[in-house]
mmCIF file of C-alpha atoms in Angstrom:
data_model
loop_
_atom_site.group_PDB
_atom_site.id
_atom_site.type_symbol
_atom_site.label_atom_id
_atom_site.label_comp_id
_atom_site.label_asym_id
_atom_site.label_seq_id
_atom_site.Cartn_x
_atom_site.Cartn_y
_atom_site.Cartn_z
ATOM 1 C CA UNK D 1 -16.660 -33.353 31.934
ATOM 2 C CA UNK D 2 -18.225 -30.467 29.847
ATOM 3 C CA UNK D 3 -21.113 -30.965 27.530
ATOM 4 C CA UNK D 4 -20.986 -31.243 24.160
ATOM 5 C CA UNK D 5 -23.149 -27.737 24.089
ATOM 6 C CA UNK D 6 -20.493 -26.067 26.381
ATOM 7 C CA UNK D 7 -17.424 -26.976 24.063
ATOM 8 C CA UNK D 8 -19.115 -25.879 21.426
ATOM 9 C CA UNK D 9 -19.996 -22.122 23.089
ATOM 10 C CA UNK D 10 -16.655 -22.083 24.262
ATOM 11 C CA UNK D 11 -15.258 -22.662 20.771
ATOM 12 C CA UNK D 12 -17.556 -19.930 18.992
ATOM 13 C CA UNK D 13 -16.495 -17.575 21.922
ATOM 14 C CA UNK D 14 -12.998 -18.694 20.709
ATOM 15 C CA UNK D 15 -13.448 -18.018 17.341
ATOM 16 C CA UNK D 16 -14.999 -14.594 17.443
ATOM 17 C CA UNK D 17 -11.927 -13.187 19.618
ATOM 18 C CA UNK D 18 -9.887 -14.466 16.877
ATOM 19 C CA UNK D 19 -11.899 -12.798 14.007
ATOM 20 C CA UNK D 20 -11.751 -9.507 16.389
ATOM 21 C CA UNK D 21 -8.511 -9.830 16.870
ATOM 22 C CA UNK D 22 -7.513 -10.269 13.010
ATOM 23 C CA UNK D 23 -9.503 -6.891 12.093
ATOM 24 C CA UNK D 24 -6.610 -4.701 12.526
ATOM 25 C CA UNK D 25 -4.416 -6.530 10.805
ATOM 26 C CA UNK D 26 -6.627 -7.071 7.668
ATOM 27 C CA UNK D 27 -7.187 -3.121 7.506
ATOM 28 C CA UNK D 28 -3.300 -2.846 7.652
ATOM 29 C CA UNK D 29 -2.908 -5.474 4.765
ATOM 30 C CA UNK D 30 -5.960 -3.917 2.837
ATOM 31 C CA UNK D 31 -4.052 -0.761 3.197
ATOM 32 C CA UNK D 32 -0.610 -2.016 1.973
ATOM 33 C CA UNK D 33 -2.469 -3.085 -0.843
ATOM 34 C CA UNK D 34 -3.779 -0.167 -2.137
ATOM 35 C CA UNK D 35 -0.271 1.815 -1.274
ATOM 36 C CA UNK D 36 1.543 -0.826 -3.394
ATOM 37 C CA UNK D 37 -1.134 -0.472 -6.430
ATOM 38 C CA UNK D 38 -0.616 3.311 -6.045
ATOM 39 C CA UNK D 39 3.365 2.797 -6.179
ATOM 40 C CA UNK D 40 2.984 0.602 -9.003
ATOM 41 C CA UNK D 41 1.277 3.076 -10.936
ATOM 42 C CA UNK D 42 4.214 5.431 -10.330
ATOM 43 C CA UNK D 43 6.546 3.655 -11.735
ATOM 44 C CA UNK D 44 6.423 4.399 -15.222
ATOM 45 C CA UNK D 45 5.655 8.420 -15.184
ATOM 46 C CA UNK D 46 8.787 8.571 -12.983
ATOM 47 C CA UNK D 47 10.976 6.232 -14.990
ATOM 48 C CA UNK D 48 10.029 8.920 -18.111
ATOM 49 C CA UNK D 49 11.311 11.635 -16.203
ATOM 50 C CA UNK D 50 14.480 9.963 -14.931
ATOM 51 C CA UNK D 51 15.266 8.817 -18.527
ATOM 52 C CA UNK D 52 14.648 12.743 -19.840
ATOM 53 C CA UNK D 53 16.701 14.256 -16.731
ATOM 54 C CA UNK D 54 19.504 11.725 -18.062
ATOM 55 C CA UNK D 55 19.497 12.634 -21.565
ATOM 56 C CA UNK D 56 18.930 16.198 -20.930
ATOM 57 C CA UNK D 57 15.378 16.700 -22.198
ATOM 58 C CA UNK D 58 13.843 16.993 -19.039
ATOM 59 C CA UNK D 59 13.474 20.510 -16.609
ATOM 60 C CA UNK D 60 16.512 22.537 -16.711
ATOM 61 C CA UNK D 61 16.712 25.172 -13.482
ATOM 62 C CA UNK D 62 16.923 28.878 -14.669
ATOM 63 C CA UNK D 63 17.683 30.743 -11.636
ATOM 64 C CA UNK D 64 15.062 29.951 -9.101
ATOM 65 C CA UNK D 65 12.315 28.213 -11.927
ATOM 66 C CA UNK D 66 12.315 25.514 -13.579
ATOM 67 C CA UNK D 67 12.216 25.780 -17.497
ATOM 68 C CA UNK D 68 11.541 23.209 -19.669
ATOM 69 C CA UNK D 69 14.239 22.416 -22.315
ATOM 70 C CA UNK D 70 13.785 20.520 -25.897
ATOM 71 C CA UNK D 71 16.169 19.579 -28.252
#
C-alpha cells in the first residue's frame, strides 16, 4: 500500500497536468471574450447606419463612389 507521501506526489503530479492541460482552453475563452466585447461595441454604430440606409439618409452610390446624401 502506498504512503501517504506518495499519494500525495502522485496527486500534485495529477493536478499540474490538469492545470497544463486547461491553458489552451482558458486562452481560447479569454479570447472569445474580448471578440464578444469588441462585437458588442459594434452594435450600435452599425445599427445607425442600417437605420440611415433604410430611411435613405445614409451613402447613396454615384457611379463607382459613394456620396453622402442629406435630406
Amino acid at each position: 500500500m502506498p504512503s501517504a507521501d506518495e499519494i500525495l506526489q502522485r496527486m500534485r503530479a495529477i493536478q499540474e497536468r490538469r492545470e497544463e492541460a486547461i491553458r489552451p482552453l482558458l486562452a481560447l475563452l479569454a479570447e472569445r471574450s474580448q471578440l464578444l466585447k469588441k462585437l458588442e461595441e459594434l452594435k450600435e454604430p452599425y445599427g445607425r447606419a442600417y437605420v440611415m440606409a433604410e430611411e435613405g439618409d445614409g451613402p447613396r452610390r454615384s457611379s463607382r463612389r459613394w456620396v453622402l446624401t442629406s435630406r
